[in-house]
XYZ file of C-alpha atoms in Angstrom:
606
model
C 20.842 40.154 -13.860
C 21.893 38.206 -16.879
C 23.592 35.270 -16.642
C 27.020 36.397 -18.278
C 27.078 38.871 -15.342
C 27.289 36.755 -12.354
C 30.242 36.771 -10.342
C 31.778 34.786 -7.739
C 30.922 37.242 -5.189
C 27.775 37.246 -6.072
C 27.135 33.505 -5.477
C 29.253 34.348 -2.139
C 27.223 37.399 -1.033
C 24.095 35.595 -1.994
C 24.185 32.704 0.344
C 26.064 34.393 3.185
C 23.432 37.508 3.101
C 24.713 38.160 6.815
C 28.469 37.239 6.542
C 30.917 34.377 6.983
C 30.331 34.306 10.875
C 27.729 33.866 13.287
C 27.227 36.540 15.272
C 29.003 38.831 12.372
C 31.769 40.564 13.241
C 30.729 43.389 11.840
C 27.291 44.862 11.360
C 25.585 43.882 7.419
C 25.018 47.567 6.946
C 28.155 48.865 7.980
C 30.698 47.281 6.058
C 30.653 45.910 2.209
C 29.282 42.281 1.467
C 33.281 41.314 0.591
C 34.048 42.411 4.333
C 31.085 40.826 5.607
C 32.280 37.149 3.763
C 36.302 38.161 3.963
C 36.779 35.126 6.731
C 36.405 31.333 6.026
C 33.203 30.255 7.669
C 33.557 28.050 11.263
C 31.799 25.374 10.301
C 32.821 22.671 7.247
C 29.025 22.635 6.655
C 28.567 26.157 5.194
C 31.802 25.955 3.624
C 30.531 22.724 1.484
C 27.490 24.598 0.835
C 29.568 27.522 -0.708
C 32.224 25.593 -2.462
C 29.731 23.064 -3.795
C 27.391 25.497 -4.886
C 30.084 27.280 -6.736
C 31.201 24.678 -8.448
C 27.668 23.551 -9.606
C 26.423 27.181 -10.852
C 30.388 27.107 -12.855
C 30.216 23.495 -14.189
C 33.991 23.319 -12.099
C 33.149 19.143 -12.226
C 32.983 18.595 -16.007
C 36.269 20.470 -16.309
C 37.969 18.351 -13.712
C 40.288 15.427 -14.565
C 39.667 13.039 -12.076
C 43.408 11.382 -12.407
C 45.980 13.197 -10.417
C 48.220 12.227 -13.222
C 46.586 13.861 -15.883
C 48.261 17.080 -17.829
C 46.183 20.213 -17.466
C 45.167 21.926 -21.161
C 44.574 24.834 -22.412
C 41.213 24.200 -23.193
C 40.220 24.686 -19.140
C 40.500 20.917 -17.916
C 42.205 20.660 -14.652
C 43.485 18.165 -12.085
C 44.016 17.890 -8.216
C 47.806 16.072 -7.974
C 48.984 14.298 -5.290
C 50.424 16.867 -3.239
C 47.039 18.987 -3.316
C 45.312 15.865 -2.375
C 47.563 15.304 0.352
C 47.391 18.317 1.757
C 43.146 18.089 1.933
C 43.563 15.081 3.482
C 45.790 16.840 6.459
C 43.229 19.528 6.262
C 40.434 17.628 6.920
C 41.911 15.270 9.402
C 43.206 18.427 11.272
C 39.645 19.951 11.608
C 37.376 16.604 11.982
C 39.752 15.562 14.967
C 40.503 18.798 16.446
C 40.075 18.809 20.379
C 39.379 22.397 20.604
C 35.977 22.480 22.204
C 35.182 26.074 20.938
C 36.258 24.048 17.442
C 38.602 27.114 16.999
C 39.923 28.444 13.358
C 39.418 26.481 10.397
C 43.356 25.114 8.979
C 45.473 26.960 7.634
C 45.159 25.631 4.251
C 40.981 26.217 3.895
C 41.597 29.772 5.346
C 44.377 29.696 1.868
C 41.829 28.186 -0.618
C 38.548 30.428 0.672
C 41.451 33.338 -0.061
C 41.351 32.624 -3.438
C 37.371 32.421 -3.648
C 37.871 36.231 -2.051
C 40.303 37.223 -4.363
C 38.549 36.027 -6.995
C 35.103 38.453 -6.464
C 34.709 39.997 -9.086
C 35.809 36.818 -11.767
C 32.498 35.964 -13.829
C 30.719 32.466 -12.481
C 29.755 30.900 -15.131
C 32.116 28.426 -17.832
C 31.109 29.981 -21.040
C 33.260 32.986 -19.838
C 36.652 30.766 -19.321
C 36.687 28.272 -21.788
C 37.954 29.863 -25.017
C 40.905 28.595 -26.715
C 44.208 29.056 -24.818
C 42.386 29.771 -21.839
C 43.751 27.555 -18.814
C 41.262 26.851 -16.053
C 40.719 29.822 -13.359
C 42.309 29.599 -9.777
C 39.116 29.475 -8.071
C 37.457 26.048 -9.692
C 40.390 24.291 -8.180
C 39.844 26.129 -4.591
C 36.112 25.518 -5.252
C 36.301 21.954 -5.585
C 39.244 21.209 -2.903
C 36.892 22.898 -0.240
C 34.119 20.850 -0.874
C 36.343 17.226 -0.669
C 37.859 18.945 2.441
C 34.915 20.312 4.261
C 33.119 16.975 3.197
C 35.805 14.843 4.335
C 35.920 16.951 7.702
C 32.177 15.724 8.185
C 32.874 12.178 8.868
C 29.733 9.956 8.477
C 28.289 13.134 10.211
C 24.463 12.327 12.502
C 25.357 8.501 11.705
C 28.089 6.068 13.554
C 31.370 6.896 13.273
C 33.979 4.752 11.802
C 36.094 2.907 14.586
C 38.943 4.221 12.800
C 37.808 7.432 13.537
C 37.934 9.115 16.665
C 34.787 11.140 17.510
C 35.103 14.553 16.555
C 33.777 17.408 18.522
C 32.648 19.756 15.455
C 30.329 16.957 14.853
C 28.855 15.850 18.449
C 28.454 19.589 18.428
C 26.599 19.639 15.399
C 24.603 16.912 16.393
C 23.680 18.847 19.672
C 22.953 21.982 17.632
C 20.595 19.817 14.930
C 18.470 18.858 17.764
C 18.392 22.113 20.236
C 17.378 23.921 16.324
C 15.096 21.162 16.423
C 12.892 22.145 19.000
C 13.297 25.295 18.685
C 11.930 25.620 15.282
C 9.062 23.316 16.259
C 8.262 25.918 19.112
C 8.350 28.984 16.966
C 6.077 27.051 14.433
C 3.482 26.546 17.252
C 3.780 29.547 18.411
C 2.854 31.329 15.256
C 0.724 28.585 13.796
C 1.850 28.662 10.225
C -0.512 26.569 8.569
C 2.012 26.582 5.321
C 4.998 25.648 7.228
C 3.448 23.047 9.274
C 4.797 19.467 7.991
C 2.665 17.291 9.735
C 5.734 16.279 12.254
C 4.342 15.548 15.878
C 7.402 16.165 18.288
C 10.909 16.732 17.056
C 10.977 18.693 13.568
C 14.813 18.775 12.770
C 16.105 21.860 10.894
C 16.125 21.723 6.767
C 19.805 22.144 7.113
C 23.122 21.323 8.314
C 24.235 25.032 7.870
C 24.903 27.586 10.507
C 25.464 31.108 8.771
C 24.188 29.413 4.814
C 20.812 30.941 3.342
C 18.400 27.799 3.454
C 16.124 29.498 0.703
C 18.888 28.982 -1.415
C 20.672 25.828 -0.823
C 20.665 23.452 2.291
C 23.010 20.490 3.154
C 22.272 17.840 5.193
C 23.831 13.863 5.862
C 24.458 11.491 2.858
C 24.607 7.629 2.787
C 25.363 6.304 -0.741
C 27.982 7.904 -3.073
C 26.646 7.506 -6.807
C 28.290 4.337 -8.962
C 28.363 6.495 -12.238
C 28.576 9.650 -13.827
C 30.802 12.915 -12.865
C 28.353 15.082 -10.343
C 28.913 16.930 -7.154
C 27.255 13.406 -6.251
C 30.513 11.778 -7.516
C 32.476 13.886 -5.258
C 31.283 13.845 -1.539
C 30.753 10.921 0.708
C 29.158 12.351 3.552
C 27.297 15.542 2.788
C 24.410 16.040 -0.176
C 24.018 19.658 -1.663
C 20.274 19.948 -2.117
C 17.950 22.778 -3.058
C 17.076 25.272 -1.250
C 13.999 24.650 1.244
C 11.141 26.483 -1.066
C 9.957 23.883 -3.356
C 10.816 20.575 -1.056
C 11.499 21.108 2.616
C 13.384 18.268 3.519
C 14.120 16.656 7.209
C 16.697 13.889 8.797
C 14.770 12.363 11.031
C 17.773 10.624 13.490
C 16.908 8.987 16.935
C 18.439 10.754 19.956
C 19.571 7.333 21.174
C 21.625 4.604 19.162
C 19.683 2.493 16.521
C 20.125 -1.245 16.492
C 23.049 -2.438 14.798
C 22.356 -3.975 11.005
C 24.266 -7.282 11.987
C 22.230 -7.947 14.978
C 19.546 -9.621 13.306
C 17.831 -9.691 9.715
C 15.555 -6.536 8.968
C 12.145 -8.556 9.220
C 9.104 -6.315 7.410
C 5.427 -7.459 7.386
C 3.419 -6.222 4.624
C 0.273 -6.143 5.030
C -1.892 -5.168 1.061
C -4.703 -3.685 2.357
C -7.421 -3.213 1.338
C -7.325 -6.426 0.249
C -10.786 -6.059 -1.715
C -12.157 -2.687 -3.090
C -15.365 -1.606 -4.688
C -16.079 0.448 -7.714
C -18.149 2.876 -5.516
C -15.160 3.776 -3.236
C -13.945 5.742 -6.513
C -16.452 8.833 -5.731
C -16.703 11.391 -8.741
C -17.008 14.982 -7.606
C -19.810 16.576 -9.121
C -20.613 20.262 -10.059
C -24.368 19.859 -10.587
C -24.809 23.958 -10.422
C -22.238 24.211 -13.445
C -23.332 22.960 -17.131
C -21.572 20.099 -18.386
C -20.933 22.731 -21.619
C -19.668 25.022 -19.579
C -17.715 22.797 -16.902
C -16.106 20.652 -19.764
C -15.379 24.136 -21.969
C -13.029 25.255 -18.894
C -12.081 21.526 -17.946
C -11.788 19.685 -21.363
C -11.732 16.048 -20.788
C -11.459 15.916 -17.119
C -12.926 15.593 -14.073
C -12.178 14.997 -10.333
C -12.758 11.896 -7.651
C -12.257 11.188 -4.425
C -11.702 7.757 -2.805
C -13.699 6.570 -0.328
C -12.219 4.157 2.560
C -15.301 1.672 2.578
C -13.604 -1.000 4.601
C -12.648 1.341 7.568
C -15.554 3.710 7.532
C -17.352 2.339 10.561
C -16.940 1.906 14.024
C -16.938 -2.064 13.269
C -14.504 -2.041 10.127
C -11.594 -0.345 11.965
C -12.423 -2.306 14.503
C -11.665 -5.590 12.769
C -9.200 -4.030 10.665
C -6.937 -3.422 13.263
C -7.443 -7.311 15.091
C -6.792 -8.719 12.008
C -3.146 -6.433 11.743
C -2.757 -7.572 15.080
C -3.677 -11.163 14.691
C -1.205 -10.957 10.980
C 1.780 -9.483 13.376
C 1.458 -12.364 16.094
C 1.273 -15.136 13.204
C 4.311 -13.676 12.010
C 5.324 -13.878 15.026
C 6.023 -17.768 15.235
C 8.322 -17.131 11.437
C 10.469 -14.704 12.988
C 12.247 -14.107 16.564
C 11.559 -10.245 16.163
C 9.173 -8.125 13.707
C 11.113 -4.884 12.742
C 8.911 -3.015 10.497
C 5.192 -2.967 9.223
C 4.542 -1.621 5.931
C 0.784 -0.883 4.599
C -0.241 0.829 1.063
C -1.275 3.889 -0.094
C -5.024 5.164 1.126
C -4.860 2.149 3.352
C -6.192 3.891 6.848
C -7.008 7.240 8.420
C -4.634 8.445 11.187
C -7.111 7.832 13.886
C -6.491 4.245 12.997
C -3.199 4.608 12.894
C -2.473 6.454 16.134
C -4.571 2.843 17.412
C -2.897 0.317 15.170
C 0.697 1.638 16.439
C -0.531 1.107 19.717
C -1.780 -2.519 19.546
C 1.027 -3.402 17.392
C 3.739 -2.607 19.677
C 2.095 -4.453 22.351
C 2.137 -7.291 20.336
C 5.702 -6.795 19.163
C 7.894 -4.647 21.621
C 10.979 -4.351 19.591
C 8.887 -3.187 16.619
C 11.157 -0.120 14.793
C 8.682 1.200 12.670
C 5.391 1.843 10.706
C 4.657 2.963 7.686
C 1.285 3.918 6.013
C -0.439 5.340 3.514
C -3.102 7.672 4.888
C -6.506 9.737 3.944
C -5.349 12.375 6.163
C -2.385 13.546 8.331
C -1.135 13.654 11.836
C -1.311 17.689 12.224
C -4.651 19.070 13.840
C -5.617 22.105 11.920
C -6.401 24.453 15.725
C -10.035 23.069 15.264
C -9.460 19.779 16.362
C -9.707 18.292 12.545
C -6.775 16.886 10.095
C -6.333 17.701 6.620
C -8.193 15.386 4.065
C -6.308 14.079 1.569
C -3.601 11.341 0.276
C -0.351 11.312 2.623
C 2.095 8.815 4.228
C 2.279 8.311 7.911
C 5.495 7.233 9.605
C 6.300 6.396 13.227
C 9.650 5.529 14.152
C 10.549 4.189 17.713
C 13.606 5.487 19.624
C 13.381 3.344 22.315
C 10.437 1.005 23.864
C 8.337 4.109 24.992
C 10.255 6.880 22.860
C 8.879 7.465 19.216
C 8.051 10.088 16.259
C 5.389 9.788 14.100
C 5.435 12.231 11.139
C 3.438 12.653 7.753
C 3.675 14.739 4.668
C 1.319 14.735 1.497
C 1.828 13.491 -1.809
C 3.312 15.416 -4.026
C 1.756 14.516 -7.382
C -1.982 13.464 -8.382
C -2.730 10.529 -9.600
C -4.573 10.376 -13.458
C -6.536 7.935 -13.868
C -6.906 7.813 -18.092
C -9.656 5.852 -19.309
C -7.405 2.669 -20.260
C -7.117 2.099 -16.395
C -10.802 2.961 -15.447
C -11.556 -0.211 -17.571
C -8.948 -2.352 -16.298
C -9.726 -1.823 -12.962
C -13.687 -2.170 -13.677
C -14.461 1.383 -12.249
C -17.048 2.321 -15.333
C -19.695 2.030 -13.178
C -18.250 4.825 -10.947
C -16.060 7.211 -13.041
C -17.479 7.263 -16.712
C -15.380 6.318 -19.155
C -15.927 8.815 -21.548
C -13.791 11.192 -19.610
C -10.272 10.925 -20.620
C -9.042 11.502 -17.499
C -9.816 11.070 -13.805
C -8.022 13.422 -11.205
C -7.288 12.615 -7.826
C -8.709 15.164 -5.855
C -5.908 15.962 -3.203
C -4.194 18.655 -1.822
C -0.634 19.176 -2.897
C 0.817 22.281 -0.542
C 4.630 22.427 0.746
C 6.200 19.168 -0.693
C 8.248 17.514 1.582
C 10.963 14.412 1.917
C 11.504 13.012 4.725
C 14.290 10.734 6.049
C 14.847 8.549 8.968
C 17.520 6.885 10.340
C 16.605 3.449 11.925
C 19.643 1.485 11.955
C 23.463 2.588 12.876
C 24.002 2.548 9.292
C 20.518 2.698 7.503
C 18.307 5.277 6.402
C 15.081 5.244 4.605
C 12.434 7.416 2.734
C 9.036 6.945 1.735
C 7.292 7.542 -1.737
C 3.789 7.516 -2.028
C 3.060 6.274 -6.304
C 3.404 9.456 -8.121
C 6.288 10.487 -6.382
C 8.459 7.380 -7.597
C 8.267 8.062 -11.551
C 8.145 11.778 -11.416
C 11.581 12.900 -11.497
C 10.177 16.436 -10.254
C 10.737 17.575 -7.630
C 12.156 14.641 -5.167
C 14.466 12.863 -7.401
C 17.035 15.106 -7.257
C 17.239 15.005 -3.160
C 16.916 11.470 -3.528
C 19.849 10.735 -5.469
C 21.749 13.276 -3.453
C 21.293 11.819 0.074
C 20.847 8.413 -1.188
C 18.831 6.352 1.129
C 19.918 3.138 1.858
C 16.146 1.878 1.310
C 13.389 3.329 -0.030
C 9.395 2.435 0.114
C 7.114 3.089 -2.598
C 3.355 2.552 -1.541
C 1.546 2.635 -4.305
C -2.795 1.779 -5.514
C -1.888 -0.030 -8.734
C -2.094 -2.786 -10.515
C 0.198 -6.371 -10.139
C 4.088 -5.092 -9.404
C 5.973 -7.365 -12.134
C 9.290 -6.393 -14.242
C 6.826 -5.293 -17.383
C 5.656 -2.464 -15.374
C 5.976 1.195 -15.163
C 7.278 0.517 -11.181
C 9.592 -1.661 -11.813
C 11.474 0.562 -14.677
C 11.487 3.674 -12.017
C 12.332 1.148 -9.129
C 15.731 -0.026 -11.259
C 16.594 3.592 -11.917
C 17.339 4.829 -8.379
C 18.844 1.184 -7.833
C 21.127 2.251 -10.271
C 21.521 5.519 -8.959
C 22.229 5.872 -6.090
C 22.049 2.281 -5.186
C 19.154 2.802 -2.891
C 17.023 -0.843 -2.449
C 13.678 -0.128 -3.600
C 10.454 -1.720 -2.532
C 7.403 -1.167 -4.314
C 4.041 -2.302 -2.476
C 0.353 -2.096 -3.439
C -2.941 -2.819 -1.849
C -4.959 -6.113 -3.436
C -7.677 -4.198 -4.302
C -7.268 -3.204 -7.821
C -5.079 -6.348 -8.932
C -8.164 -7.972 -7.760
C -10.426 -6.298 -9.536
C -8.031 -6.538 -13.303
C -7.749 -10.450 -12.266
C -11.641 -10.895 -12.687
C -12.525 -9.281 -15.328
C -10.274 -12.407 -16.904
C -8.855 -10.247 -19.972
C -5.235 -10.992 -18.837
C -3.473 -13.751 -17.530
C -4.158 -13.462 -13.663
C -1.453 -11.826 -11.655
C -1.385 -11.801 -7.980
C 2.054 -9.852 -7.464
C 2.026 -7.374 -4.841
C 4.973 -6.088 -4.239
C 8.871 -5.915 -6.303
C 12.205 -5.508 -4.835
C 14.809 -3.920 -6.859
C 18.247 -3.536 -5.495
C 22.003 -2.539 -6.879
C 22.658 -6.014 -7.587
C 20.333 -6.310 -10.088
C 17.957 -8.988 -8.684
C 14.345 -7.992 -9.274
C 11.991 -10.627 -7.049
C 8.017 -9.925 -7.342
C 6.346 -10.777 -4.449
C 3.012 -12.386 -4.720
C -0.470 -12.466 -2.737
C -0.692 -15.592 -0.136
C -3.123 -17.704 -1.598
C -6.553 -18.124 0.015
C -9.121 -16.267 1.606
C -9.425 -13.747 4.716
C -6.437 -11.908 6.118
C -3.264 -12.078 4.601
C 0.117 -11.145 4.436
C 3.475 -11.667 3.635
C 7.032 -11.863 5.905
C 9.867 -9.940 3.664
C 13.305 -10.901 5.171
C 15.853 -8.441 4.138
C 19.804 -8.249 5.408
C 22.606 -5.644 5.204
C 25.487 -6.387 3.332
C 28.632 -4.606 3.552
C 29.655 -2.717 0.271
C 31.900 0.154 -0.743
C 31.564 2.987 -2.555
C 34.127 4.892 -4.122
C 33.951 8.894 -5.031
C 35.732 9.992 -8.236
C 38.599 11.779 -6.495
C 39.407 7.890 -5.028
C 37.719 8.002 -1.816
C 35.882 5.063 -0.258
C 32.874 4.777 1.554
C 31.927 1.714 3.672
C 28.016 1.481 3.737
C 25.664 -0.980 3.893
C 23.109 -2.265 1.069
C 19.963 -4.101 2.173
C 19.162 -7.243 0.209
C 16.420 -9.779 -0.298
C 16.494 -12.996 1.595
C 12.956 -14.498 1.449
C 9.074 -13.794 1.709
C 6.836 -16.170 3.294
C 3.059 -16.153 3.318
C 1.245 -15.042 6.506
C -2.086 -15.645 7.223
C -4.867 -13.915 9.874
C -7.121 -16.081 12.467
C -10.009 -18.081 10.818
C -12.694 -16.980 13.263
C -12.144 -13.454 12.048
């Protein structure tokens, strides 16, 4: 179908393949797909997902006058006035607070708007068909857009805390009721039939790629959003509390939310150890994967300039080095300990441990810390057996979030891009001796498979993802999510050099401070900045990690000084900010910010 073809039904028919309701009133092959869709959908989820979708396949935003003031052209721009706006207000109030427990009809003015979408079935989709000279924009971009602000604004803060001004509605403690029950569900069907494609890595609880009841997930899913975007004139600009995101094929995407309530963000400070190990790592840990039955003329013909390696996780590869490994986390958390009344979070690099060790670190941690919230860590392998007994090899993040003292989640995913190493950074880093130099370029060897973003709620207010290097400069294909659901804070562990302002981090840190306005930490092991330091060609750096939030403050974070275990305390608190969408709507959320770092260090006799 060519693109001058496509109609508004057939957006419409497309993502409601089975209708407007759930169970359809009428069975698919027994009535047209305008019959099937001819009623508003129940839920304001699916109607955002339609309306929003709409108006991003016909470019409705870049025609809309944000002003309600502003005179409508000829030339397609249009305008929501005042007494539209008051009337999706009404709307939206009227269906978030309804007390009908079987939520009951949509209002009477969405069942008017989604009209017009009907009556408008066979109009063509896209702008290039409207906007001609003396053209005045069509009735459906205005319907479009008003029932995405409604059915957004119907969603209140939806699977975070409500707004005291806000009664709680019961469309959304059903939703939330729903996300879960889907939830386990899903998780059972995906044992059940072992999947090995759609498995995610998620031990327990894996929630539902979207917020949509009767919506095609393949081709667009919806789920919670935090941060509204400063600039520009997106959907982004429009909602406040629901993110339009891709459909689940490329990047499956979860919200991660605690079945009990998270800590408040004024309670206390958000206190996170980092912990940059490995703190020292050899050139032989950078293992070059040979092909000794193929010809190098014939290998190089069919790979021309590159070749593969693998690392190696020297320091935890016996019996002994996870065994110190984890007493010297341990002894790190209870030093930190005696800085702080609480530790909240523990934070280690990319390829820093296996999951065995992990699954054993979590567990002496938290008896050394018993309000501990979470862990994060980069990983050689992941958290889902493979029916032998065995976990997939390869470079992923490992998360575990606690619920409650006992309760917790521990999920992974792999990383989604692999890492070249050109031959500029096999000299910096001193790895000649393992990966010759006169390849251009190294490639990680690592499994990609079904790329994933994952996001967890750990405060009433809060939310955070996890990048893993790659992931934070490649705009493809997480960025997009990213800036749609806008994490409060985000955590980018990373096997790279010092993390300073001049770097290629730090650039890709301040763009998604920008937008969205997430706080972005970016954290690498020791290793390799220890490695640049001696060779002495450049002014020794020892800077491990860089914060980056919407205020603009960049602080590097540097190495304690010394030898033996170290670490450093990051102090971070919420501030109270507001965000405003370009139809005038504020959004109270919270921004984390720096407070201080202080230098931790292990016990001596280790």
């Amino acid at each position: 179908m060519s693109s001058s073809t496509i109609t508004v039904g057939n957006i419409i028919s497309s993502l409601l393949p089975h209708g407007s309701q759930e169970p359809p009133l009428v069975p698919p092959d027994e009535c047209s797909a305008l019959e099937r869709c001819k009623f508003v959908p129940m839920f304001p989820t699916d109607v955002f997902a339609v309306s929003a979708y709409l108006c991003k396949v016909g470019g409705v935003v870049s025609y809309f006058d944000p002003s309600p003031y502003a005179e409508e052209t000829d030339k397609c721009y249009f305008t929501i006035g005042i007494d539209f706006r008051k009337q999706a207000d009404d709307a939206a109030a009227e269906w978030r607070d309804t007390d009908r427990e079987d939520l009951g009809q949509p209002p009477k003015f969405v069942e008017d708007l989604w009209e017009i979408l009907i009556e408008s079935w066979d109009h063509l989709a896209m702008p290039g068909s409207y906007v001609i000279p003396g053209n005045r924009a069509p009735d459906w971009w205005r319907a479009a857009l008003l029932l995405a602000m409604i059915s957004d604004m119907a969603c209140n803060r939806i699977l975070r805390d409500p707004l005291s001004d806000f009664k709680p509605s019961p469309f959304e403690r059903w939703v939330a009721k729903h996300y879960i029950t889907q939830a386990i569900e899903e998780n059972a069907q995906e044992k059940q039939n072992k999947d090995n494609d759609a498995a995610s890595g998620t031990k327990g609880i894996r929630p539902p790629p979207s917020l949509c009841q009767v919506v095609d997930s393949g081709i667009v899913c919806v789920l919670p959003k935090v941060r509204v975007a400063p600039v520009g004139a997106t959907l982004r600009n429009i909602s406040r509390n629901l993110s339009l995101l891709p459909g689940r094929g490329e990047v499956r995407c979860s919200w991660h939310m605690s079945p009990a309530q998270p800590p408040n963000e004024d309670t206390e400070t958000l206190d996170v150890l980092l912990i940059p190990e490995p703190s020292e790592i050899h050139a032989r840990c950078f293992d070059a994967n040979g092909d000794e039955e193929i010809s190098l003329k014939e290998r190089h013909y069919y790979k021309r300039d590159w070749e593969t390696f693998h690392l190696n996780q020297d320091w935890i590869n016996t019996d002994e080095g996870k065994k110190v490994f984890v007493r010297n986390c341990r002894d790190l958390l209870a030093n930190a300990k005696k800085e702080s009344g609480c530790i909240n979070g523990v934070v280690l690099p990319e390829y820093a441990i296996c999951f065995e060790l992990f699954e054993e670190l979590c567990g002496e941690l938290k008896k050394e810390e018993k309000r501990l919230e979470f862990v994060i860590a980069g990983s050689s392998d992941n958290c889902e057996d493979d029916g032998n007994g065995n976990t997939e090899r390869g470079n992923h993040v490992l998360t575990r979030v606690w619920y409650t003292e006992e309760a917790h989640q521990t999920t992974s995913r792999k990383k989604h891009h692999r890492w070249r190493m050109d031959r500029s950074q096999v000299e910096t880093y001193a790895l000649s001796a393992a990966l010759n130099p006169k390849i251009k370029n190294w490639w990680e060897d690592t499994p990609l498979g079904r790329r994933e973003v994952h996001f967890h709620r750990f405060r009433e207010r809060s939310v955070f993802s996890v990048l893993i290097c790659e992931e934070l400069a490649r705009s493809d294909p997480c960025h997009e999510i990213l800036r749609s659901v806008a994490p409060n804070l985000i955590f980018a562990l990373l096997l790279d050099g010092p993390q300073i302002k001049q770097r290629w981090p730090a650039q890709y840190a301040a763009n998604l401070a920008d937008d969205p306005g997430s706080s972005v930490l970016t954290f690498t092991s020791f290793g390799l900045i220890d490695r640049s330091n001696k060779q002495g060609h450049h002014p020794e750096n020892h800077s491990i990690a860089l914060w980056k939030d919407d205020s603009g403050k960049f602080v590097e974070i540097e190495m304690p000084k010394g030898e033996g275990p170290r670490a450093v305390l990051l102090s971070l608190w919420s501030d109270h900010v507001s965000d405003r969408t370009i139809t005038g709507k504020n959004s109270r959320v919270r921004s984390w910010r720096y407070s201080s770092h202080f230098p931790i260090y292990g016990n001596k006799n280790n």
